[in-house]
mmCIF file of C-alpha atoms in Angstrom:
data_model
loop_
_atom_site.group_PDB
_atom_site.id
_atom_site.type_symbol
_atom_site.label_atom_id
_atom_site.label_comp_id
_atom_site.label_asym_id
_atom_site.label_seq_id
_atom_site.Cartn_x
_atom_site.Cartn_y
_atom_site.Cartn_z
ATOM 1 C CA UNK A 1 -10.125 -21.096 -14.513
ATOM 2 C CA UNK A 2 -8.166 -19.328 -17.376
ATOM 3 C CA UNK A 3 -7.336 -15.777 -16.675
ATOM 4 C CA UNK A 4 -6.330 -13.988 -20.169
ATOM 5 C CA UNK A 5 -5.657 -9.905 -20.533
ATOM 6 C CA UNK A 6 -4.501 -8.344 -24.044
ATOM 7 C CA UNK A 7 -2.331 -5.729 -22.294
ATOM 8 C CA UNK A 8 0.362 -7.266 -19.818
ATOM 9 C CA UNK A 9 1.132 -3.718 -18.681
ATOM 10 C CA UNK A 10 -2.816 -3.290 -17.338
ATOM 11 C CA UNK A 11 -2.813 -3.516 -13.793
ATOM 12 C CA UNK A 12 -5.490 -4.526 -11.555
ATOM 13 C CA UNK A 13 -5.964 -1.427 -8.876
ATOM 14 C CA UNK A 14 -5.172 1.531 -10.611
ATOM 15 C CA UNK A 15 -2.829 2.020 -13.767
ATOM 16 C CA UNK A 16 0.962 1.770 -12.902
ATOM 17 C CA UNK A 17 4.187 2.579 -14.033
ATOM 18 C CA UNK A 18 6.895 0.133 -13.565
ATOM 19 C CA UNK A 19 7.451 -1.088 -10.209
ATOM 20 C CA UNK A 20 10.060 0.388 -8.455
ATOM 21 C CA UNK A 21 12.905 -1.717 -7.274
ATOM 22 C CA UNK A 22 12.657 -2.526 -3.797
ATOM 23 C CA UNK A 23 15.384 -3.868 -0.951
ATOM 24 C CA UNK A 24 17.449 -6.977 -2.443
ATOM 25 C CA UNK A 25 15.429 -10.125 -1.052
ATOM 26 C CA UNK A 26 17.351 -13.720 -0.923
ATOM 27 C CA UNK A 27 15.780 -17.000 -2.449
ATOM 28 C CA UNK A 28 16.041 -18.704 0.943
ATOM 29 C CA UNK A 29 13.259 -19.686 2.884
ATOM 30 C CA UNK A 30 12.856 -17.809 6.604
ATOM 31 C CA UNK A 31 9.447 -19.253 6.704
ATOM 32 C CA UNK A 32 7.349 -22.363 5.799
ATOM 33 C CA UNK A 33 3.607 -22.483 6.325
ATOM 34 C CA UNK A 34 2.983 -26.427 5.142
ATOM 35 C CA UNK A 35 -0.903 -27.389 4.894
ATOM 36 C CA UNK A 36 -2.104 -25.335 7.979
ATOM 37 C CA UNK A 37 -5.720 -25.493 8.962
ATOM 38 C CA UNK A 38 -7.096 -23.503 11.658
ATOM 39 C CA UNK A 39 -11.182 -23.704 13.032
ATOM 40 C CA UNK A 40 -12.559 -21.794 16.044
ATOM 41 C CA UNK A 41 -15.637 -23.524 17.387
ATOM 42 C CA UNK A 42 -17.413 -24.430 14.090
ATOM 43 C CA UNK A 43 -15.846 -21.883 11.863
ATOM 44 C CA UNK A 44 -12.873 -23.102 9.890
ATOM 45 C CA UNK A 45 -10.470 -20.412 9.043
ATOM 46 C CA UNK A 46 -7.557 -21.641 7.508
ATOM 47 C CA UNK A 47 -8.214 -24.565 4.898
ATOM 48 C CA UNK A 48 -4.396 -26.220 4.197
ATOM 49 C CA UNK A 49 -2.807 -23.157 3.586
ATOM 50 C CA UNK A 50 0.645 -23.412 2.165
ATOM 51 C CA UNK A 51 2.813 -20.250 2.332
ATOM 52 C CA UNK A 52 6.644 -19.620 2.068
ATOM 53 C CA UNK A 53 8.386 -16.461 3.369
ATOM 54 C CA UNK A 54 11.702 -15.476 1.582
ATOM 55 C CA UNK A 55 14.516 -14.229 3.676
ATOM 56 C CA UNK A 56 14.477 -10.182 3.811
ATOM 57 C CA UNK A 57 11.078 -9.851 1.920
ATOM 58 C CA UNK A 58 8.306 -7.796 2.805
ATOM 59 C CA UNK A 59 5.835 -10.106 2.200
ATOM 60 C CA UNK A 60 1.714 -8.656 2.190
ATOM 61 C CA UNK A 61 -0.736 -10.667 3.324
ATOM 62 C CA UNK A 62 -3.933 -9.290 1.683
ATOM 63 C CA UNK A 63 -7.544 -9.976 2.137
ATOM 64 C CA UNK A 64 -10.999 -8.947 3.267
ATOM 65 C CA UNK A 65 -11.768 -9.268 6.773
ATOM 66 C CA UNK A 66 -12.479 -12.592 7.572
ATOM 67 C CA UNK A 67 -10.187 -13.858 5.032
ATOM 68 C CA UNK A 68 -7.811 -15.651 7.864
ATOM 69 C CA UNK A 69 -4.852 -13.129 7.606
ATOM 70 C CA UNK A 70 -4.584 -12.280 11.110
ATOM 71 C CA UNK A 71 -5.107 -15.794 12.226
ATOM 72 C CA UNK A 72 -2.280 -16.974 10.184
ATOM 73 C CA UNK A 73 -0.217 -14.275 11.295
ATOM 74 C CA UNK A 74 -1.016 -15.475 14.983
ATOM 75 C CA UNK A 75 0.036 -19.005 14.195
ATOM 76 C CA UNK A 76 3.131 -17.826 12.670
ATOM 77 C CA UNK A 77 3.656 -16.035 15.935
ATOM 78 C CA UNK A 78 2.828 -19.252 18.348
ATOM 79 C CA UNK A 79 0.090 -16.881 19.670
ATOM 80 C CA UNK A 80 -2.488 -19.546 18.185
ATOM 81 C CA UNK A 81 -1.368 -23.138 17.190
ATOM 82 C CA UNK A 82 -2.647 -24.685 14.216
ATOM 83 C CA UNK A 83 -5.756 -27.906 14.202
ATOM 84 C CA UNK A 84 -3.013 -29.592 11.234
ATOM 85 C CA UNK A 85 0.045 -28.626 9.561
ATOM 86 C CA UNK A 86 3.518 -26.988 10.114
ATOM 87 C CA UNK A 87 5.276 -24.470 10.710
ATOM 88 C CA UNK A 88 9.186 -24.367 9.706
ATOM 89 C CA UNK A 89 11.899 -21.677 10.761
ATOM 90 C CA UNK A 90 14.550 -21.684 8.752
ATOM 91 C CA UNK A 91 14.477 -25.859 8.595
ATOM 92 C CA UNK A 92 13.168 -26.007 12.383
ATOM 93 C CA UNK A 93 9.927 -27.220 12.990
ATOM 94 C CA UNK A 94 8.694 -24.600 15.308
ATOM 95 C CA UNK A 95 4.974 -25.290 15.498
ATOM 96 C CA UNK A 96 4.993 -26.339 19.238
ATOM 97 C CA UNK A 97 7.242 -23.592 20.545
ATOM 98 C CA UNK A 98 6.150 -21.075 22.193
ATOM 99 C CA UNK A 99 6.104 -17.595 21.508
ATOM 100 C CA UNK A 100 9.144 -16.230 23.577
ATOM 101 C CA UNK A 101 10.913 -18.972 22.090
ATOM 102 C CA UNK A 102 10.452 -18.066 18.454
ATOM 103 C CA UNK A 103 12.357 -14.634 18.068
ATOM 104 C CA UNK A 104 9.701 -12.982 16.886
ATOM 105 C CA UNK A 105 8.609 -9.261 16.763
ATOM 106 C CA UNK A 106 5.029 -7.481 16.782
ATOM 107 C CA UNK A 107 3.268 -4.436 16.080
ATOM 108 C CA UNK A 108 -0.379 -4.325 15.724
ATOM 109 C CA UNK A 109 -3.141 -1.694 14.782
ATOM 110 C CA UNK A 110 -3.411 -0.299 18.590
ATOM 111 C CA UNK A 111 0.008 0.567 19.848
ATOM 112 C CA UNK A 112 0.112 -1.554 23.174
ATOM 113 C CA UNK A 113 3.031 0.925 24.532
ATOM 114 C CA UNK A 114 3.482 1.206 28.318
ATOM 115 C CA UNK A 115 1.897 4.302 29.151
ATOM 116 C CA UNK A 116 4.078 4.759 32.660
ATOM 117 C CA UNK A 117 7.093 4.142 30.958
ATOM 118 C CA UNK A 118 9.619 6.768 28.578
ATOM 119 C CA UNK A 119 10.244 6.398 25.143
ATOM 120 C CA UNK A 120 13.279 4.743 25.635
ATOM 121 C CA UNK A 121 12.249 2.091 28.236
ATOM 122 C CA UNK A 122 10.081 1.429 25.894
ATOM 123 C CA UNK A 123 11.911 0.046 23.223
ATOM 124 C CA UNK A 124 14.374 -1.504 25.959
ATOM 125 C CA UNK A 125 11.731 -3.474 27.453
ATOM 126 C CA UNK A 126 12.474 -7.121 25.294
ATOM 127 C CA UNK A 127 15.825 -6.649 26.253
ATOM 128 C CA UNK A 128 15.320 -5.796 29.905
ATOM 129 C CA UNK A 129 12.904 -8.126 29.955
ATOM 130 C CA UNK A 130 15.458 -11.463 29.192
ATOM 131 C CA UNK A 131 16.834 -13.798 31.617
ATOM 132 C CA UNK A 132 19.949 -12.621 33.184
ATOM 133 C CA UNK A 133 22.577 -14.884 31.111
ATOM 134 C CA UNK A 134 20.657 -13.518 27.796
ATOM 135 C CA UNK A 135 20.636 -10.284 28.968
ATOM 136 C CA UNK A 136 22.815 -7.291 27.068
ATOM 137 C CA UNK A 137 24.733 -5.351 29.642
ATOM 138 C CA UNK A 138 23.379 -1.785 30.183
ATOM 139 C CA UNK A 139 25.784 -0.158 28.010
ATOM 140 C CA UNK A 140 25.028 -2.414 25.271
ATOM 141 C CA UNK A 141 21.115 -1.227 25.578
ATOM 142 C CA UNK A 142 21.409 1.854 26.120
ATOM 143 C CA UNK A 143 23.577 1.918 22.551
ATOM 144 C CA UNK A 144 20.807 -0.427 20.814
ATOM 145 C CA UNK A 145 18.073 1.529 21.522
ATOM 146 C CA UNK A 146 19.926 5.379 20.611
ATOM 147 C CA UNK A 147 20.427 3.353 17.262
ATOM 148 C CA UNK A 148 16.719 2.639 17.298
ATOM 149 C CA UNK A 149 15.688 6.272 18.047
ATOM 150 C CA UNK A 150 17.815 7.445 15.014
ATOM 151 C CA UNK A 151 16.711 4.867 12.898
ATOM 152 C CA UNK A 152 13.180 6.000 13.313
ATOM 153 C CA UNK A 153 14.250 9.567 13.521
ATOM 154 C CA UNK A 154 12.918 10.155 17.085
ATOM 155 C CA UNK A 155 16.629 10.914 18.089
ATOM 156 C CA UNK A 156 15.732 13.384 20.694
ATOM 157 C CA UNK A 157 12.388 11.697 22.034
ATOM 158 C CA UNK A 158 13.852 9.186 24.603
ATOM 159 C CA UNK A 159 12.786 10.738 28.047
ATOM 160 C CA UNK A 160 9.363 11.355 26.603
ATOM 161 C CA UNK A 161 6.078 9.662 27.179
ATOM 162 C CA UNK A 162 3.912 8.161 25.108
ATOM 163 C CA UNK A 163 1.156 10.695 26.137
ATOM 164 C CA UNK A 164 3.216 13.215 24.388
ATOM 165 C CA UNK A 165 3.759 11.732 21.317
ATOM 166 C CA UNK A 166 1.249 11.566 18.093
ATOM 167 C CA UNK A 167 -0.717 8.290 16.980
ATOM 168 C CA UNK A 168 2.268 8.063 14.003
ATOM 169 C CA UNK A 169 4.997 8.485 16.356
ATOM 170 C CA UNK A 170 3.788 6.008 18.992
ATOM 171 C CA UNK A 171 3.761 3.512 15.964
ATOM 172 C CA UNK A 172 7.360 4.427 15.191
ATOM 173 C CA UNK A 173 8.021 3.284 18.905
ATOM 174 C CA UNK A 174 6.270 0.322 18.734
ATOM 175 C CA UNK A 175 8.201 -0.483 15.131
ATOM 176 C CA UNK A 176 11.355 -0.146 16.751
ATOM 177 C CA UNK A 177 10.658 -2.064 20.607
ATOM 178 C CA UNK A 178 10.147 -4.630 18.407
ATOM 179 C CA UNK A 179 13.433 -4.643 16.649
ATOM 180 C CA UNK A 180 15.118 -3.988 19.192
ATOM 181 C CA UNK A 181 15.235 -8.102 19.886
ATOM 182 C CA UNK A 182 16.446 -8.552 16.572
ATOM 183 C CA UNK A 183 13.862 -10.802 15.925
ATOM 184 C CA UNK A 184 13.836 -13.341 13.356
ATOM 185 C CA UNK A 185 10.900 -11.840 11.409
ATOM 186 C CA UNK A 186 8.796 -8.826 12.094
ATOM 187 C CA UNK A 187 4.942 -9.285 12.493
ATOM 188 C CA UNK A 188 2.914 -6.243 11.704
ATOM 189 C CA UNK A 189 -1.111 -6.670 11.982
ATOM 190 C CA UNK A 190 -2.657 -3.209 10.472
ATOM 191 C CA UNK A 191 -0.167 -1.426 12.114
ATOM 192 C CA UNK A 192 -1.444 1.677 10.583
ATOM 193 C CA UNK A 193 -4.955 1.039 10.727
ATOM 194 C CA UNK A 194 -5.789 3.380 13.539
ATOM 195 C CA UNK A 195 -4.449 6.649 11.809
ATOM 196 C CA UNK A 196 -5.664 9.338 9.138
ATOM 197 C CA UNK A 197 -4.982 9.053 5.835
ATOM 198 C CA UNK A 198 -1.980 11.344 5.186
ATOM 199 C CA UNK A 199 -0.124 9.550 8.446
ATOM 200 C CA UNK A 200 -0.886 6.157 6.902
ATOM 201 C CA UNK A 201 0.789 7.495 3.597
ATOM 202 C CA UNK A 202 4.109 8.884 5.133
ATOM 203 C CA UNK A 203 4.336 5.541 7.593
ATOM 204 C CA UNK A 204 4.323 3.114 4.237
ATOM 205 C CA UNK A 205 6.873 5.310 2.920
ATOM 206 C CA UNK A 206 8.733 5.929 6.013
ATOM 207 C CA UNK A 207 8.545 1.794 6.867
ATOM 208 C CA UNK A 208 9.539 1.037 3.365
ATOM 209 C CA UNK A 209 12.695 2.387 3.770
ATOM 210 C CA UNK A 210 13.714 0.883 7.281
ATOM 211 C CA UNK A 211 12.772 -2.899 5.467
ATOM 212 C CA UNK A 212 15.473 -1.424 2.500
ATOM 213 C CA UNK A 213 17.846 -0.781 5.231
ATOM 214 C CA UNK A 214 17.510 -3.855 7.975
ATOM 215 C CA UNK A 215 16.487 -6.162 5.518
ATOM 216 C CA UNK A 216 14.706 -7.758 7.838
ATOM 217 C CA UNK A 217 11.905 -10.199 6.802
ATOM 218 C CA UNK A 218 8.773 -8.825 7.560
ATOM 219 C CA UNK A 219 5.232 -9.917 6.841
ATOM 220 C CA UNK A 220 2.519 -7.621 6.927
ATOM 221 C CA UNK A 221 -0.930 -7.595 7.110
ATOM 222 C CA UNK A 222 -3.531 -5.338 5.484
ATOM 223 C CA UNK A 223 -6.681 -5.130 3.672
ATOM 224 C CA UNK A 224 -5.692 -1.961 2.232
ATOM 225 C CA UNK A 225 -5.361 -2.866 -1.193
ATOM 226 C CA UNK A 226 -2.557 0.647 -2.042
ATOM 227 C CA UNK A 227 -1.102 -0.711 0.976
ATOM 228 C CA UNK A 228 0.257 -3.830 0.136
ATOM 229 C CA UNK A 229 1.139 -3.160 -3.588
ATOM 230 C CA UNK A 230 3.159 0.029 -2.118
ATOM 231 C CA UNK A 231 5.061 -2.090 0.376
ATOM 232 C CA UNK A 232 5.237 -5.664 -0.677
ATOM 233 C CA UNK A 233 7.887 -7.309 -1.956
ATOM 234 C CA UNK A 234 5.458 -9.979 -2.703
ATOM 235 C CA UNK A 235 1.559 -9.728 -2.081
ATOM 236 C CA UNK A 236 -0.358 -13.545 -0.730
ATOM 237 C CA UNK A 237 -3.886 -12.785 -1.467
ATOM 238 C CA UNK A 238 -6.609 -14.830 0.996
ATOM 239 C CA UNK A 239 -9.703 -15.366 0.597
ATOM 240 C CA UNK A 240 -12.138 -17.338 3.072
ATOM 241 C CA UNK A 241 -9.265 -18.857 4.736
ATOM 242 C CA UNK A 242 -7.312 -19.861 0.857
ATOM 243 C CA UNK A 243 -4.309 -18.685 -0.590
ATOM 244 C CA UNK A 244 -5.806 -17.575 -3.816
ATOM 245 C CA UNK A 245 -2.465 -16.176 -4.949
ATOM 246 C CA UNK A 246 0.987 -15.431 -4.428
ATOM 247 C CA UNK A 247 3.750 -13.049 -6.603
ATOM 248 C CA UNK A 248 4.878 -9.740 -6.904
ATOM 249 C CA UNK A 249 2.489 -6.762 -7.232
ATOM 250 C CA UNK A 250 2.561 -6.370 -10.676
ATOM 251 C CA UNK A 251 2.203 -10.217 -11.335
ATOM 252 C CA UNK A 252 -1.023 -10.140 -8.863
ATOM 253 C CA UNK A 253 -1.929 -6.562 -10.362
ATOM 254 C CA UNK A 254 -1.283 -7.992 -14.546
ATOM 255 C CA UNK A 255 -2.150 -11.456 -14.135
ATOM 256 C CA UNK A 256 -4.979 -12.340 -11.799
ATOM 257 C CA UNK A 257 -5.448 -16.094 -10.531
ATOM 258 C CA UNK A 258 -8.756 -15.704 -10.093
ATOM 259 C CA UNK A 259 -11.669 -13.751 -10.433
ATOM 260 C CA UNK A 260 -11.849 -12.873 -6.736
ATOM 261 C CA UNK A 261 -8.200 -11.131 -6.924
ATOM 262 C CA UNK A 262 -9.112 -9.444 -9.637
ATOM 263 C CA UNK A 263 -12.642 -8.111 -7.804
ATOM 264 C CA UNK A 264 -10.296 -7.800 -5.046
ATOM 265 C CA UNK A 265 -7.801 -5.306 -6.522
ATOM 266 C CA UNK A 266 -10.104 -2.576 -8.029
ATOM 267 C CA UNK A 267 -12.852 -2.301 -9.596
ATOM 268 C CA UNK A 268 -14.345 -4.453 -12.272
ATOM 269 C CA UNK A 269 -17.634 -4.967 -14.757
ATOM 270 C CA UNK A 270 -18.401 -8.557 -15.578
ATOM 271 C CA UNK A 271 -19.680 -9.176 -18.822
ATOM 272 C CA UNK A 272 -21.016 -12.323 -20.422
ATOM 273 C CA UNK A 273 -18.724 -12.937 -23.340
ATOM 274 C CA UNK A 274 -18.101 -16.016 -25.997
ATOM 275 C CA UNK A 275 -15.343 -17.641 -26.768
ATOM 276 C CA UNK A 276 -14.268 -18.827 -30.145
ATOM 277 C CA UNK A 277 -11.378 -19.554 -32.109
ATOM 278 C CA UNK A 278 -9.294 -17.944 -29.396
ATOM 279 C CA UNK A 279 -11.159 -14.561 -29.443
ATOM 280 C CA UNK A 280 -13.512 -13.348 -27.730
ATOM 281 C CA UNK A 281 -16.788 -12.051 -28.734
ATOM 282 C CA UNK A 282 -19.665 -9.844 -26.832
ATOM 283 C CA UNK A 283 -22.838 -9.259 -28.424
ATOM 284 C CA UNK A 284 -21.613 -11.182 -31.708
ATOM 285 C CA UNK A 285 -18.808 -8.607 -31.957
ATOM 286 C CA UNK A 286 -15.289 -9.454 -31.601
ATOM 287 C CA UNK A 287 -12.852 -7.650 -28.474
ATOM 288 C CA UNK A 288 -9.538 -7.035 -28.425
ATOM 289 C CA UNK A 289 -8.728 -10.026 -25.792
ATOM 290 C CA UNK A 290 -7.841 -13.022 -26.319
ATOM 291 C CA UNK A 291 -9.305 -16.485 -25.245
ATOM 292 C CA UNK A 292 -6.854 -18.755 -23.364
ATOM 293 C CA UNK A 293 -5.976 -21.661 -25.576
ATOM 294 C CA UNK A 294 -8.817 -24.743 -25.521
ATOM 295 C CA UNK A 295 -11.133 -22.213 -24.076
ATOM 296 C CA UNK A 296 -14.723 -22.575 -26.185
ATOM 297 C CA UNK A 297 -18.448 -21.466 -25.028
ATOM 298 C CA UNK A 298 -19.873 -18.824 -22.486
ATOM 299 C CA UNK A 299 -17.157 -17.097 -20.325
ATOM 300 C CA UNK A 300 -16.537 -14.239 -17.931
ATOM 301 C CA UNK A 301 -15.163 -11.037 -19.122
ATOM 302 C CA UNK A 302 -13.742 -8.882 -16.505
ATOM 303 C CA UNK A 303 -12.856 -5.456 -17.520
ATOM 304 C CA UNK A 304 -11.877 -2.250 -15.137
ATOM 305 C CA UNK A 305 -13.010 1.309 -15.911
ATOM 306 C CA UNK A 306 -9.982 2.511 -17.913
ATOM 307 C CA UNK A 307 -10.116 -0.432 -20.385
ATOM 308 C CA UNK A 308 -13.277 1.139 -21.786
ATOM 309 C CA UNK A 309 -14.127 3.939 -24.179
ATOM 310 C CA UNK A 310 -17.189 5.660 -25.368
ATOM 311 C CA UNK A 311 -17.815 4.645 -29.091
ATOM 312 C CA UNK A 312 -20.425 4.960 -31.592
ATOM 313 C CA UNK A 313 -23.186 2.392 -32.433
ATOM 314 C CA UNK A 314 -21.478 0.242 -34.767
ATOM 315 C CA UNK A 315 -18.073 -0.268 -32.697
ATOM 316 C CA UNK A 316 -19.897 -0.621 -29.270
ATOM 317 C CA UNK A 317 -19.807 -4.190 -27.093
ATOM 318 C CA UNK A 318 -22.063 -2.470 -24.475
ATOM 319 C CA UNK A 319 -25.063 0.310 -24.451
ATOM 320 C CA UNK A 320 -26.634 2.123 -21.410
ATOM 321 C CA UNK A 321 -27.955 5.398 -20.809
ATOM 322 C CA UNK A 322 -25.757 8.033 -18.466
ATOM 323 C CA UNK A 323 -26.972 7.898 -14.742
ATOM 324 C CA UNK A 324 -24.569 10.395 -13.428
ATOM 325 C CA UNK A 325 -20.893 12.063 -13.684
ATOM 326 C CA UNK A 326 -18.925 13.305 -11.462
ATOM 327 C CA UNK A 327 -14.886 13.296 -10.445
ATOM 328 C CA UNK A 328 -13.477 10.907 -8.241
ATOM 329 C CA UNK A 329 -9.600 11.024 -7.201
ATOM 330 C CA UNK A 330 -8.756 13.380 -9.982
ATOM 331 C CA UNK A 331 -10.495 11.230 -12.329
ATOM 332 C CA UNK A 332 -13.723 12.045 -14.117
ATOM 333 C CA UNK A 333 -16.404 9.070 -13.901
ATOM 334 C CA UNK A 334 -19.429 8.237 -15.547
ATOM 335 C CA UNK A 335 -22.167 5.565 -14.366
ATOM 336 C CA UNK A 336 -24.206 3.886 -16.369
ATOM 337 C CA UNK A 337 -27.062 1.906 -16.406
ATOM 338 C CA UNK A 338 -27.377 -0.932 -18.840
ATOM 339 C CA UNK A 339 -30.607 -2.596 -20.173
ATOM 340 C CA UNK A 340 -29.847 -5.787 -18.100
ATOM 341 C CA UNK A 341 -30.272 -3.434 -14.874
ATOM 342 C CA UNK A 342 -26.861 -3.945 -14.124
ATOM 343 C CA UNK A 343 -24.801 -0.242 -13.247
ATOM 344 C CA UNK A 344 -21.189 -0.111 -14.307
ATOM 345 C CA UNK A 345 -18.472 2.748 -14.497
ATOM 346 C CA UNK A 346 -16.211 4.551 -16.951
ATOM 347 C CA UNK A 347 -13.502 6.642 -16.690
ATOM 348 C CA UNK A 348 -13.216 9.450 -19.025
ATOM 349 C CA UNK A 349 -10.447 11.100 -20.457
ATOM 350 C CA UNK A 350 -11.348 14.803 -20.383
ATOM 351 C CA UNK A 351 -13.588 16.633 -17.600
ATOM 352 C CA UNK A 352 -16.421 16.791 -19.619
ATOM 353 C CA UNK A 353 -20.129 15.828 -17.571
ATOM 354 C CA UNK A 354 -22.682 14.069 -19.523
ATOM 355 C CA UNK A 355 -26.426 14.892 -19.225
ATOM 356 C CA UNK A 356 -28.348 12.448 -17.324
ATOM 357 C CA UNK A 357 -30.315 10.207 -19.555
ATOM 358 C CA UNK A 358 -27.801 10.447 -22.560
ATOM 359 C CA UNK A 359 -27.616 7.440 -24.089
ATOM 360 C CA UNK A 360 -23.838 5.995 -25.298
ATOM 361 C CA UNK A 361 -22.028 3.134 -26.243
ATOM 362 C CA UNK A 362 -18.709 1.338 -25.067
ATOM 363 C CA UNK A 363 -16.002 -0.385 -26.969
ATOM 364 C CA UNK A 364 -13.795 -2.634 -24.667
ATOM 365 C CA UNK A 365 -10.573 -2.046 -25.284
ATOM 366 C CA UNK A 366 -8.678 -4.840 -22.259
ATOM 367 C CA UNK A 367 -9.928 -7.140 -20.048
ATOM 368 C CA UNK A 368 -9.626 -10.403 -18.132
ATOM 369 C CA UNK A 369 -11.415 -14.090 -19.487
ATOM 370 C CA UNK A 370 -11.763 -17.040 -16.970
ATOM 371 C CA UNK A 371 -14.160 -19.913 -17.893
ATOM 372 C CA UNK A 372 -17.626 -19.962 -16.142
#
């Protein structure tokens, strides 16, 4: 399939600005996932899935549930071993070591702290928890995890409990008992699944910044589209146990692979197009995107609500009749019904609410082609 947009600064979630810069990542490879299947029972989850982690990234794995992100994650781990394939640590093929043996860190969704234990035993606990010859003297811990606490900015929270704390704090703990191994990569599975919106907000932010300041290679785990384009370094989209696609988040945002990450990332209206003579053409008139090069005959266009505009008759690619407006995250949006049956939604410009019934055309202005 041939994915083609007019407009390389249209995104595929929401309109952007230029990405920020994020923490300096290297072009070495901490982590190699090399043709890894995975079934459970009957169910295959992971199909060859090939994957490579870059040393210091924050690397998003994205996906509907289902899509195999938190089994890969586990395999990565050595929680869950994999039916074929590899996986390499820096060069080292660890795929039959197990999981205290591969210097990795966790957090999930549900913060697994020990509820008998304070704060700071908490995030001693890796280190406590090592044989005697591997094991830091006191001193040495007790100085590790006051770096921890400050890190976080929990300085004065050690000889708490975790009863005391709130849901975003008990991640912080969490975040940093599992750094305080110095692991060789972080795991985080939905780590901020289990909070409200506004905690989930100031935790990307707040994590953000500790990846800019350990560097420490990190791959996360979400289905929170905002989520990973926030964080990520890099975003590796799954779908039904696939690597669809794998880049930056404007690269996965401006250029789509496929028409799943672009359904993925926001939302879309197909529309049966034509190509010809590298244009493309709905309802016999010509758009404003161009066909990919040896692309001829039926196609899908792909277009999101902000790459269309109201026009008259005689400019529109699409009629319909107004079902309803209202405003939606400080946008205004308009549904509309279409003679095929088929509903699909504008945003306006202004605030202005159109009558129910009106009937209005829409000039496409962007969009995405890949062959049928």
């Amino acid at each position: 399939m041939s994915p083609s947009s007019s407009n390389p600064s249209s995104s595929g979630a929401t309109p952007t600005t230029s990405r920020r810069a994020h923490g300096v990542t290297s072009n070495s490879t901490a982590i190699r996932v090399e043709s890894v299947s995975k079934t459970f029972d009957t169910a295959a989850v992971l199909h060859g899935l090939s994957l490579d982690v870059r040393a210091g990234e924050l690397l998003g794995l994205l996906g509907p549930s289902g899509s195999g992100k938190t089994t890969l994650l586990r395999i990565i781990a050595g929680l869950d071993r994999p039916d074929s394939g590899r996986i390499i640590f820096g060069g080292d093929d660890a795929t039959r070591l197990p999981v205290q043996e591969r210097a990795v860190g966790f957090v999930f969704q549900h913060y697994a702290l020990f509820k008998h234990m304070t704060v700071a035993d908490n995030i001693a606990y890796g280190l406590n928890a090592r044989k005697r010859a591997e094991r830091p003297a006191k001193a040495d811990i007790k100085k590790r995890v006051g770096d921890l606490l400050d890190l976080i900015k929990l300085s004065n929270f050690g000889d708490r409990y975790p009863s005391q704390l709130s849901g975003g704090q008990r991640q912080r703990i969490a975040l940093a008992r599992a750094l305080a191994v110095e692991p060789r990569v972080l795991l985080l599975d939905e780590p901020f699944g289990a909070l409200d919106a506004q905690v989930r907000k100031d935790l990307r932010r707040w994590l953000r910044e500790i990846h800019d300041r350990t560097g420490q290679t990190t791959i996360f785990v979400t289905h929170d589209q905002d989520e990973a384009l926030e964080l990520s370094d890099r975003v590796a989209v799954l779908d039904k146990g696939r690597l669809e696609q794998v880049g930056t988040p404007d690269e996965v945002q401006e250029h789509p692979a496929s028409p799943t990450v672009l359904k993925f990332l926001g939302d879309t209206i197909e529309v049966e197009a034509i190509a010809q003579g590298g244009r493309v053409l709905v309802n016999g008139r010509d758009t404003p995107v161009p066909a990919p090069d040896g692309l001829v005959g039926p196609v899908k266009l792909y277009v999101r609500p902000w790459q269309l505009q109201f026009a008259d008759a005689h400019e529109a690619h699409l009629e319909g009749f107004v079902r309803s407006s209202y405003r939606a995250q400080g946008r205004q949006r308009i549904e509309i019904d279409r003679p095929n049956g088929k509903l699909l939604v504008v945003e306006a410009s202004d605030n202005a609410r159109l009558a129910a019934g009106r009937p209005v055309g829409l000039k496409i202005n962007n969009g995405y082609v890949f062959s049928e």
